[in-house]
Short mmCIF file of C-alpha atoms and ligand atoms in Angstrom, two decimals:
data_model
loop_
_atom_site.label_atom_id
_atom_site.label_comp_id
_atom_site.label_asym_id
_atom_site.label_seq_id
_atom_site.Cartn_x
_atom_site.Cartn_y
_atom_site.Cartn_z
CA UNK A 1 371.46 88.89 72.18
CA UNK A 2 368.41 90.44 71.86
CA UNK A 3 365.07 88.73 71.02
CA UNK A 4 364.44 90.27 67.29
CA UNK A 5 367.75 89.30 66.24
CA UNK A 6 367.46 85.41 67.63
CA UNK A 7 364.26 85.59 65.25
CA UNK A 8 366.75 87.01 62.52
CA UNK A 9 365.48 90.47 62.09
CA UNK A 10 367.42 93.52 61.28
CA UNK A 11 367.64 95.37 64.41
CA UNK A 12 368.44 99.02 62.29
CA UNK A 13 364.89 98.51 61.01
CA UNK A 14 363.35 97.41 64.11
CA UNK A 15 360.55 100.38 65.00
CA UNK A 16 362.50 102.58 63.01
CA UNK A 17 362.27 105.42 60.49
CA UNK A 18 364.59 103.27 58.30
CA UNK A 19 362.49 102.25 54.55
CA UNK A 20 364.27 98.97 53.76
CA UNK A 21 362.01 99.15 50.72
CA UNK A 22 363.58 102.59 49.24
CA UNK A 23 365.37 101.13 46.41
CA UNK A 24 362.30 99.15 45.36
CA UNK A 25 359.40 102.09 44.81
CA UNK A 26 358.24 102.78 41.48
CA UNK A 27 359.28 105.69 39.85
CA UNK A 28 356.20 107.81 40.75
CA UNK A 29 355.99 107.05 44.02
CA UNK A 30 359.30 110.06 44.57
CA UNK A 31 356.32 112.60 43.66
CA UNK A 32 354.67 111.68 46.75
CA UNK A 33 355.59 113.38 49.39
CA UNK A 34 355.08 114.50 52.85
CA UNK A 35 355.08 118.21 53.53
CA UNK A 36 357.52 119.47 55.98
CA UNK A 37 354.96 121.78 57.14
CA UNK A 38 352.51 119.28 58.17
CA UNK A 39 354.26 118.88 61.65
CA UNK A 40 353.63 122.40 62.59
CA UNK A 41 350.03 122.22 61.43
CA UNK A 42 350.02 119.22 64.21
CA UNK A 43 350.95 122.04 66.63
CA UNK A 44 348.57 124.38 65.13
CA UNK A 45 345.70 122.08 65.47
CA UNK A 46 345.78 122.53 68.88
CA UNK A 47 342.68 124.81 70.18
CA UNK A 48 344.51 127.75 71.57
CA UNK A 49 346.21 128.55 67.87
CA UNK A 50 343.84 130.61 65.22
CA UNK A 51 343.58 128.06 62.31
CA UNK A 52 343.50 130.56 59.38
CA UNK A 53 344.58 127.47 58.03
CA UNK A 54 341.99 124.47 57.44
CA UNK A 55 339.72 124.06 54.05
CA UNK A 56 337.55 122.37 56.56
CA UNK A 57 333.44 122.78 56.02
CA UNK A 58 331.45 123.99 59.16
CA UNK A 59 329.40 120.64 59.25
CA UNK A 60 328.69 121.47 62.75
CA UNK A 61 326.02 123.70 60.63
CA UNK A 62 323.92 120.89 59.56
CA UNK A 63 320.90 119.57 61.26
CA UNK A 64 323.14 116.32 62.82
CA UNK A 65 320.07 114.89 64.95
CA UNK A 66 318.11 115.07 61.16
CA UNK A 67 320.80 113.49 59.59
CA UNK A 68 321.69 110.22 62.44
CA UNK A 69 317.72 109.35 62.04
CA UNK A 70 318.12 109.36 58.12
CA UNK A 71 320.86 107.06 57.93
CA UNK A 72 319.30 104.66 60.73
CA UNK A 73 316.48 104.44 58.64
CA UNK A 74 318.49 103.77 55.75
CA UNK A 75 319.56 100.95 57.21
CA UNK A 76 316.18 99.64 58.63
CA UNK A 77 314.07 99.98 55.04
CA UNK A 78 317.26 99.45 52.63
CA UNK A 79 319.58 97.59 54.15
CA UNK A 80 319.84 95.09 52.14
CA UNK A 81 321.00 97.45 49.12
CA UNK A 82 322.77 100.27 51.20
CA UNK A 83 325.16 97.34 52.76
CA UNK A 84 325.63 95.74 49.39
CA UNK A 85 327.98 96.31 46.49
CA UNK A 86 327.32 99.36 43.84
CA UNK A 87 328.00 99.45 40.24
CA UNK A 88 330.92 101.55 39.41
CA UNK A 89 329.02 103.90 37.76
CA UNK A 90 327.53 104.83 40.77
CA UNK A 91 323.57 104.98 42.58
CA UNK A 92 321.30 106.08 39.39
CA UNK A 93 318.80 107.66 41.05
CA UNK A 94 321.60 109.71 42.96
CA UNK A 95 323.05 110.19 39.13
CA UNK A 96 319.86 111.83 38.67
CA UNK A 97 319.41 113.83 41.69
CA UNK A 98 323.29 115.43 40.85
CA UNK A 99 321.78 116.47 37.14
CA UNK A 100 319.36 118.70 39.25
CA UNK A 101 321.92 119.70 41.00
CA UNK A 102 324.10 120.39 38.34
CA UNK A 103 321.23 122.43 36.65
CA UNK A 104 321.22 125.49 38.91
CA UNK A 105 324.55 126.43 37.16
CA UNK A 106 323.33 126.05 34.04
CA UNK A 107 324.03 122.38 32.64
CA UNK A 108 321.97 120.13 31.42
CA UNK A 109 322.79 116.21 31.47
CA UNK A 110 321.66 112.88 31.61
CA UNK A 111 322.15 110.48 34.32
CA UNK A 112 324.18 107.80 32.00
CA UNK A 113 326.77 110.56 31.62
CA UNK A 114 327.61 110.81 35.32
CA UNK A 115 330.26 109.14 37.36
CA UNK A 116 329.75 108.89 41.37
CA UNK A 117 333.30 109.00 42.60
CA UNK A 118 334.82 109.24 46.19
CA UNK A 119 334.87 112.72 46.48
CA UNK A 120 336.03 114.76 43.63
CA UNK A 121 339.13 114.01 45.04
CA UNK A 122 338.88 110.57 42.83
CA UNK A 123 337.27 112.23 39.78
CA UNK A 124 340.75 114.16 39.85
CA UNK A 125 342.73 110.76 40.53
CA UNK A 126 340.97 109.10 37.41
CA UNK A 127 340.78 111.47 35.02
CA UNK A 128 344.75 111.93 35.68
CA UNK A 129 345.25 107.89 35.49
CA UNK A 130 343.39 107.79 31.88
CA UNK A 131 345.29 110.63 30.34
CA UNK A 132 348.32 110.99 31.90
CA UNK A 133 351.20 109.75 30.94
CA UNK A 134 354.59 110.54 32.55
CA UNK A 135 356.00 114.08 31.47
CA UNK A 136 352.96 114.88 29.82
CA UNK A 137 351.57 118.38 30.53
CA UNK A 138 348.78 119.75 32.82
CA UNK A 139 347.63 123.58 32.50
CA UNK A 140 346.28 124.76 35.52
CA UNK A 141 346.06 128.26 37.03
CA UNK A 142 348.87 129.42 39.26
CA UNK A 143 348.34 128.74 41.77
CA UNK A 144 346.40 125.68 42.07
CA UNK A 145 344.64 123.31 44.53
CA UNK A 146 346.84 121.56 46.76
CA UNK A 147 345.35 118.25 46.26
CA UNK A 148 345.32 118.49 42.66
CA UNK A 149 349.31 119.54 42.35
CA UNK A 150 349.53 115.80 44.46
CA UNK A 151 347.52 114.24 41.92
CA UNK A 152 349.62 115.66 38.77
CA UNK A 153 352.71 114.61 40.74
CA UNK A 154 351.79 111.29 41.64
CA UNK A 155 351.73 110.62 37.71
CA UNK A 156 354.57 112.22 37.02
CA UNK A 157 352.24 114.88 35.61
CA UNK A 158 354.42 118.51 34.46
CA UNK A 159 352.44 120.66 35.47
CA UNK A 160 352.42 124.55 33.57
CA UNK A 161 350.73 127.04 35.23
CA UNK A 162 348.77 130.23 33.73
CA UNK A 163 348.63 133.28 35.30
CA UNK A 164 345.45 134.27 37.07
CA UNK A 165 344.50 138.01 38.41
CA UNK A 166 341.36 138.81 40.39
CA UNK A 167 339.28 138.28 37.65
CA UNK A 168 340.37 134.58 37.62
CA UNK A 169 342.82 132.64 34.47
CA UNK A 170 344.29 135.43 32.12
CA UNK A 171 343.18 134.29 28.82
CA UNK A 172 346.05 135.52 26.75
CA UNK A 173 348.72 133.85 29.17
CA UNK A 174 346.70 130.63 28.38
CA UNK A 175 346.89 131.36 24.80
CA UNK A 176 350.45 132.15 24.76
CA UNK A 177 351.31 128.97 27.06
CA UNK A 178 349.81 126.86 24.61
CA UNK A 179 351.20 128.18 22.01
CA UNK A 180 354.90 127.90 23.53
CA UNK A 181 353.81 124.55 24.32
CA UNK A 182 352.66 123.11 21.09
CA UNK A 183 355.79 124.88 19.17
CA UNK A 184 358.51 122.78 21.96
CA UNK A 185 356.31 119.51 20.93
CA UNK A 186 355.12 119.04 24.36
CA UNK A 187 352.14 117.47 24.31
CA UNK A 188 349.54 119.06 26.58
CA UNK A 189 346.48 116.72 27.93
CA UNK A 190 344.13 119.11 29.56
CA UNK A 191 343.49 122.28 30.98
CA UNK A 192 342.73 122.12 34.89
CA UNK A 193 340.84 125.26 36.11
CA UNK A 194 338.51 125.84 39.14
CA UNK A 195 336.96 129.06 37.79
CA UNK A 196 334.33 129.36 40.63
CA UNK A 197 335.38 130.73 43.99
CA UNK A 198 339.18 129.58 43.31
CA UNK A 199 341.16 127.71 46.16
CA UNK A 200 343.53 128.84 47.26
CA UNK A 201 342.95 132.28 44.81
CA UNK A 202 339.43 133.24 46.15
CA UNK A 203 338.26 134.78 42.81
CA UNK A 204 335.67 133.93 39.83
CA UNK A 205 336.52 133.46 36.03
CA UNK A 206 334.53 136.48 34.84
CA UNK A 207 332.07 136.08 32.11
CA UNK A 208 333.82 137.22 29.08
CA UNK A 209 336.67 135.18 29.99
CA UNK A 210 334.64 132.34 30.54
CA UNK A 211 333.89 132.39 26.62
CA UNK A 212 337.53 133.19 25.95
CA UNK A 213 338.51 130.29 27.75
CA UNK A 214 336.04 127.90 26.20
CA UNK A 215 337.06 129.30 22.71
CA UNK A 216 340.75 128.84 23.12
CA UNK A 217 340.67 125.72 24.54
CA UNK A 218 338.48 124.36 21.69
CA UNK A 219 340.54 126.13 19.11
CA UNK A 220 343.79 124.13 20.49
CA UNK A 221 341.53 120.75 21.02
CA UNK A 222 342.92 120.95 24.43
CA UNK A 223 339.87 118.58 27.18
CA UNK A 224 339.08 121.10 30.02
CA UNK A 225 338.59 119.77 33.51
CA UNK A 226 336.76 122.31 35.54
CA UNK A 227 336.67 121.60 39.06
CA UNK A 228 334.00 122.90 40.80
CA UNK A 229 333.26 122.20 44.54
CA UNK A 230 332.65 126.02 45.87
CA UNK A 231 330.05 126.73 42.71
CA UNK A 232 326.91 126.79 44.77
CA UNK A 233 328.49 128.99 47.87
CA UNK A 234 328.27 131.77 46.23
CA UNK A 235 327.61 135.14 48.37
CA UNK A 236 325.67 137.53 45.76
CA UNK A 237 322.91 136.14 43.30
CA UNK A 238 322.31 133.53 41.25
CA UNK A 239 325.26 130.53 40.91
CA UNK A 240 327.39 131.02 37.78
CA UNK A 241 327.07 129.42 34.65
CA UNK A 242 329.70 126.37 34.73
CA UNK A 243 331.91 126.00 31.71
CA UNK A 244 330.51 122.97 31.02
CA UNK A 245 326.84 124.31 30.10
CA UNK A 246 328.72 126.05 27.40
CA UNK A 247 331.08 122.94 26.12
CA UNK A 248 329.40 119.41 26.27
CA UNK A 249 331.95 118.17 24.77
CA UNK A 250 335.19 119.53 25.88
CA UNK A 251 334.57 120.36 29.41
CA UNK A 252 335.12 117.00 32.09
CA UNK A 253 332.80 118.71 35.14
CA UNK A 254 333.46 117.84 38.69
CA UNK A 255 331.59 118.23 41.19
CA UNK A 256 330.97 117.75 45.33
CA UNK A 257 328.79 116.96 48.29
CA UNK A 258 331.63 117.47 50.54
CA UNK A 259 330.96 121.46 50.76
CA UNK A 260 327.58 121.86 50.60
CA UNK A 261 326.63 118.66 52.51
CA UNK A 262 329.42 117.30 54.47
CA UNK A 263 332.74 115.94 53.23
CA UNK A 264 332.62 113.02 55.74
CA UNK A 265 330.33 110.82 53.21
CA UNK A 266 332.95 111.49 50.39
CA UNK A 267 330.67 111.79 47.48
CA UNK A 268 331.73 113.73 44.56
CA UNK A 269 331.11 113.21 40.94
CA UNK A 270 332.64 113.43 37.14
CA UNK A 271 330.37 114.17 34.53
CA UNK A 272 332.03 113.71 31.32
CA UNK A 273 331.45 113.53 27.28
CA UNK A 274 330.78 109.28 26.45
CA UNK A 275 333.68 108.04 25.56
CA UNK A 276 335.54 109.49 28.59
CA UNK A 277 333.29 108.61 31.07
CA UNK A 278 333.14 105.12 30.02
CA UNK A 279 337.25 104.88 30.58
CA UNK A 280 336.19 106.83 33.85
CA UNK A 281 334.09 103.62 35.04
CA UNK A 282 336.85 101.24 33.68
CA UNK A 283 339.16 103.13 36.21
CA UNK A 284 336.46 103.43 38.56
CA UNK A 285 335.96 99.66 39.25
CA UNK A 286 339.79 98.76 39.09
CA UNK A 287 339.92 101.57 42.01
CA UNK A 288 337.76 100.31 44.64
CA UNK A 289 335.15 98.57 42.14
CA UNK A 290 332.54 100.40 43.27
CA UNK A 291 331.80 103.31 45.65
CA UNK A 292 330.02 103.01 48.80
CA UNK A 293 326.36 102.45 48.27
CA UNK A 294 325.65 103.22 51.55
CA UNK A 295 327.11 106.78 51.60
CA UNK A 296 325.46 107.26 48.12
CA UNK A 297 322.05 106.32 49.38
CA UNK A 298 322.24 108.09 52.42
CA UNK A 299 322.94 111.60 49.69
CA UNK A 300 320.26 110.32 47.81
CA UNK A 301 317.93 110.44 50.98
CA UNK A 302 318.72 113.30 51.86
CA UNK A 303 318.37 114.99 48.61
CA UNK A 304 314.83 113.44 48.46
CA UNK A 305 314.05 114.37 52.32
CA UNK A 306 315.48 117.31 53.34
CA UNK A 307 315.36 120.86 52.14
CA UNK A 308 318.81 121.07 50.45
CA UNK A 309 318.48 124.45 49.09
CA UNK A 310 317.51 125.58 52.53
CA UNK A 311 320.78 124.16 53.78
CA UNK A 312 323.11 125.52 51.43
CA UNK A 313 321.31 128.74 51.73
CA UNK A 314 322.60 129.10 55.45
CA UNK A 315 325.86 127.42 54.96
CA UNK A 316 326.65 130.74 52.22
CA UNK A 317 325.36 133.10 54.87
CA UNK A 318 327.11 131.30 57.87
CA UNK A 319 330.17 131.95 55.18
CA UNK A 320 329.33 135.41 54.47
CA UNK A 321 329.79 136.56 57.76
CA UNK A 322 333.09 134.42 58.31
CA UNK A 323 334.23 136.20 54.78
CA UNK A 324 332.87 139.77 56.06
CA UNK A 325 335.43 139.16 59.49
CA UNK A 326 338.12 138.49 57.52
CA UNK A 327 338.26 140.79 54.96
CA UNK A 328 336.97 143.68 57.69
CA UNK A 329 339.98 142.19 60.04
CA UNK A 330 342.57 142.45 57.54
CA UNK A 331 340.61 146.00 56.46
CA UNK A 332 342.08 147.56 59.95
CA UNK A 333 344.73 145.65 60.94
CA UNK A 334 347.10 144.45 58.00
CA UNK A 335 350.30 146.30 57.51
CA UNK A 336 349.47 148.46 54.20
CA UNK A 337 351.89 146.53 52.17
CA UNK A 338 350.20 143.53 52.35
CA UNK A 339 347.25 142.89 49.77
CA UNK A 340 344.72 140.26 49.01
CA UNK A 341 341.82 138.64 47.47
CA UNK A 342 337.95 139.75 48.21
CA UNK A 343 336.19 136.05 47.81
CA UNK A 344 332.31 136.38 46.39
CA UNK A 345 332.09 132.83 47.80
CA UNK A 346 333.98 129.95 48.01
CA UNK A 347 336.12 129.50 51.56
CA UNK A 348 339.58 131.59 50.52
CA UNK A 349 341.11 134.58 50.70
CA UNK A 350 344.84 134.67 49.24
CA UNK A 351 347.10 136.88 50.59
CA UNK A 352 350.13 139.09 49.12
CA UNK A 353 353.37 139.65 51.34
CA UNK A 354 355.23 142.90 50.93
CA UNK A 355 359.01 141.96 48.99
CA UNK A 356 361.28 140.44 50.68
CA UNK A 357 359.20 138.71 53.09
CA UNK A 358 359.01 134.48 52.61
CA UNK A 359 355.57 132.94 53.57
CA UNK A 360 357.13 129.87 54.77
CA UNK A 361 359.47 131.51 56.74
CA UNK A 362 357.06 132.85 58.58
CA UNK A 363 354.82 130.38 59.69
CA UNK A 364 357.13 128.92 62.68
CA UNK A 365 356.32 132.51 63.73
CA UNK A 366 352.88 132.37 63.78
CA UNK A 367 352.40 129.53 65.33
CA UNK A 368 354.77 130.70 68.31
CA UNK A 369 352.01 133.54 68.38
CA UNK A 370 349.13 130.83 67.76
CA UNK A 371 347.65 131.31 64.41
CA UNK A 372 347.75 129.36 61.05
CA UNK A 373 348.10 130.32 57.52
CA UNK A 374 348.99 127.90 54.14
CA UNK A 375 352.05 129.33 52.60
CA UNK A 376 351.81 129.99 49.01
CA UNK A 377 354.58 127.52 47.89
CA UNK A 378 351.82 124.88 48.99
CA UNK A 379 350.34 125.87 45.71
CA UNK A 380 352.62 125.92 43.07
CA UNK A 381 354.79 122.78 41.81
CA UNK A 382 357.29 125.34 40.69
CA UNK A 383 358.20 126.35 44.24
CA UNK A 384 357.00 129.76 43.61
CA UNK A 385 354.23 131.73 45.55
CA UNK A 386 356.91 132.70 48.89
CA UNK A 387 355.08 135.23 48.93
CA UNK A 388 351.63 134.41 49.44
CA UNK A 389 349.61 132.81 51.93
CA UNK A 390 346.27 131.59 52.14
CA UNK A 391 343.83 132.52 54.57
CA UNK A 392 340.60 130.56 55.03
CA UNK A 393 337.29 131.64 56.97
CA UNK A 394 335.13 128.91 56.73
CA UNK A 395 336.15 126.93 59.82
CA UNK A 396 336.72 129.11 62.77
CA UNK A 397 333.96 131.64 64.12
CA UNK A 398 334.20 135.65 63.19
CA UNK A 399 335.63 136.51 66.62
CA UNK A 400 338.15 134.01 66.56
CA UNK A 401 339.07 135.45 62.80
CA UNK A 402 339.49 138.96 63.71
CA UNK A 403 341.56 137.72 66.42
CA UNK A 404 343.67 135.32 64.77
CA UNK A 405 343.74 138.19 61.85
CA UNK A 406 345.14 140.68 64.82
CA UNK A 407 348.58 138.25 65.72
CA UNK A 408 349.40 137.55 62.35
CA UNK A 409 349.23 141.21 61.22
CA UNK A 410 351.54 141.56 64.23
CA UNK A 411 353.44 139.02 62.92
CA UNK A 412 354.12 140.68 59.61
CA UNK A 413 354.49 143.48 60.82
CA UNK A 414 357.67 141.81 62.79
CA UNK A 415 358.41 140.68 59.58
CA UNK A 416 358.63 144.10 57.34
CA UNK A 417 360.77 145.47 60.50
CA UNK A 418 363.51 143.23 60.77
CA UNK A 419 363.49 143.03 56.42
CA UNK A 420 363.94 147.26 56.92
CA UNK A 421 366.64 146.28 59.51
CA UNK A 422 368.78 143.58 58.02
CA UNK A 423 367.53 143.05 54.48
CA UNK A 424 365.77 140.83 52.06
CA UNK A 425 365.19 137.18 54.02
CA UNK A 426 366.46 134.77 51.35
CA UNK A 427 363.91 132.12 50.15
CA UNK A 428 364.14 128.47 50.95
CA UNK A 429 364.50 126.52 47.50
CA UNK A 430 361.37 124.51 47.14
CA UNK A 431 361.17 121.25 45.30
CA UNK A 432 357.78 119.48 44.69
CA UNK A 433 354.66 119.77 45.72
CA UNK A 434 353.59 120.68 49.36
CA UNK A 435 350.98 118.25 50.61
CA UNK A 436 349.79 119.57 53.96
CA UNK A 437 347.13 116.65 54.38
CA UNK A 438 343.43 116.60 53.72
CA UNK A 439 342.63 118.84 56.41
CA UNK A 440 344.60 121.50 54.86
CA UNK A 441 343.39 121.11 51.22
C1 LIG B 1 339.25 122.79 44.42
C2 LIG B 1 338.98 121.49 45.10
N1 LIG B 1 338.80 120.40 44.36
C3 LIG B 1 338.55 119.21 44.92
C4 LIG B 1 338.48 119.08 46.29
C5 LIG B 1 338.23 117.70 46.85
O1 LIG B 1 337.00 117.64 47.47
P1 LIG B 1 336.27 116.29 47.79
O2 LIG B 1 337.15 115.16 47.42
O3 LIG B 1 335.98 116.33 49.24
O4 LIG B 1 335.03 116.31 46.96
C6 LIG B 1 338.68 120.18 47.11
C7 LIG B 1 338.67 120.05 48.57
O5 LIG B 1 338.98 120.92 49.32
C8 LIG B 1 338.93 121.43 46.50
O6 LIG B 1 339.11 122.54 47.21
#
């Protein structure tokens, strides 16, 4: 007899795979799941494969030696506040730093109306928790970002998505989506959009629709959450005007450090009419009570120290050239059937596969050939997008790109032969939502 069963355990769960807890989950714990595509991304994290694939920053980018000596010091002159307990509200001089922020695209808002939340990641999580209900309905463009789609799910969100085209969400497929919507009785709770440098689209909400969107949005008294992480990477000009300068009141803004500082001190924020940001806090402190003060100090330093315009400034032209590789790359090398996105900033590119040919599929391939792409089912909670991948440029360096650009064109082109050869290659069914892990997102 073996020693776990003279202490009475159950040797079938013993360092098994076995959940002896299955039966016993709540209900909305079956909308989390694991992506079977995160075990190749394992394999394709290794350094000889071309990761196409990773929504990772280029931290390497910052000034590291600049930042170590800021947060030492952090500790040595505030220690005693940086190692204490926050309110859940978050830092308020930090509040105030985001505002100025915030104003380069436009907005204008006080401190008191700001939430400092663990990435915008959590902004997402709360705002879901406070309005969701189970089976209520989420707009948000198709497709949409990953980690969102997990979110929704989580809380037993349905999500309906609105087409999108290069110029970002079509505003009459909104219209007419809401209008379906509101004749079935479903009752819709907001409108999730990233209109700025999309992931995993790579385009921009253009002006005029910008208005459009605004105006039927208000018209229907349906909340907008615009999610905005990418705003201030832009390539050409001036940032855009958010949504939010527009609509005080029906526009929930979120916003990031985690691009255009580094991810690794997870500090995002929600800025949000009153009465929703003061449920925001509720959730907030029943979360994690409050956010790191440590982490939010050591932004706040840095905002105060260092030139942060400077910094994003090189991040967008360290970006520029990885965008300029990629689309050049793809330029010479794609088969012509294959089409995609021209990003004017943001990390993405999103890619269109000839008919026929499934994304997913695919991606066993690559990785044989040692480069990584996000199929486009990742993306949809419909278990559309086979078609699509995306392709992002803000990790690896131009050379490595083009040449990770060079064996997945050969790839495809694989691909489109044996489709000519033996026909269509029948999709996969897809059920939920794809969560390739934070890496990924
Ligand atoms: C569109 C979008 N929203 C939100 C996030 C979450 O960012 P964070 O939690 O690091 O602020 C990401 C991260 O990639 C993103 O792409």
């Amino acid at each position: 007899m073996t020693e776990e069963l003279d202490h009475g355990q159950t040797p079938a769960t013993q360092g098994s795979r076995i959940d002896a807890y299955v039966d016993r989950y709540a209900a909305r714990a079956t909308g989390m799941v694991a992506s079977e595509i995160r075990a190749l991304f394992a394999v394709a994290s290794r350094p000889e494969v071309v990761s196409l694939a990773g929504g990772m920053p280029y931290v390497t980018a910052l000034p590291l030696d600049m930042v170590g000596e800021l947060v030492s010091d952090l500790v040595t002159r505030r220690g005693p506040v940086a190692l204490q307990y926050g309110s859940g509200q978050g830092d308020p001089h930090l509040r105030e730093q985001i505002c100025d922020v915030m104003r380069l695209e436009g907005i204008h808002a006080g401190a008191n109306d700001v939430v400092v939340t663990v990435g915008s990641q959590q902004a997402l999580d709360l705002i879901t928790r406070i309005f969701i209900d189970p089976g209520d309905v989420v707009l948000a463009e198709g497709p949409s970002y990953v980690g969102a789609l997990g979110t929704f799910a989580a809380y037993q969100a349905k999500v309906v998505h609105i087409a999108m085209d290069d110029q970002g969400i079509v505003p009459e497929s909104l219209a007419q989506t809401i209008y379906a919507l509101e004749t079935a009785g479903a009752p819709i709770k907001f409108l999730y959009t990233i209109p700025t440098f999309h992931n995993p689209g790579g385009v921009t909400l253009n002006i005029a629709r910008r208005q459009q969107v605004l105006d039927i949005c208000q018209r229907a008294g349906i909340l907008i959450i615009e999610d905005n992480p990418y705003g201030l990477l832009g390539f050409d000009g001036e940032p855009m005007r958010a949504l939010r300068a527009d609509n005080p009141d029906g526009v929930v803004y979120l916003g990031s450090f985690s691009k255009t500082l580094a991810p690794g001190f997870r500090v995002g924020w929600a800025l949000a009419p009153h009465a929703i940001r003061d449920k925001l806090v509720l959730a907030m402190e029943s979360a994690v009570l409050s956010h790191s003060s440590f982490t939010q100090l050591a932004v706040g330093q840095y905002l105060t120290t260092q030139p942060w315009r400077e910094q994003i400034k090189t991040f967008r032209e360290l970006y520029r050239e990885r965008r300029d590789a990629l689309l050049d790359a793809l330029e010479s090398l794609m088969p012509p059937e294959v089409t995609w996105t021209r990003p004017a900033g943001g990390f993405f590119v999103w890619a269109t596969l000839p008919e026929g040919l499934d994304s997913k599929a695919i991606l066993p391939r690559a990785v044989a050939e040692r480069v990584a792409f996000v199929p486009g089912t990742g993306f949809f909670s419909d278990g559309s997008g086979a078609r699509h991948m995306r392709l992002s440029y803000c990790y690896p360096e131009p050379d490595r790109i083009r040449e990770g650009v060079r064996r997945l064109a050969g790839v495809i082109d694989q691909e489109i032969q044996l489709r000519d050869t033996f026909g269509t290659a029948s999709a996969r069914d897809h059920q939920g939502v794809d969560t390739p892990g934070p890496d990924l997102a």
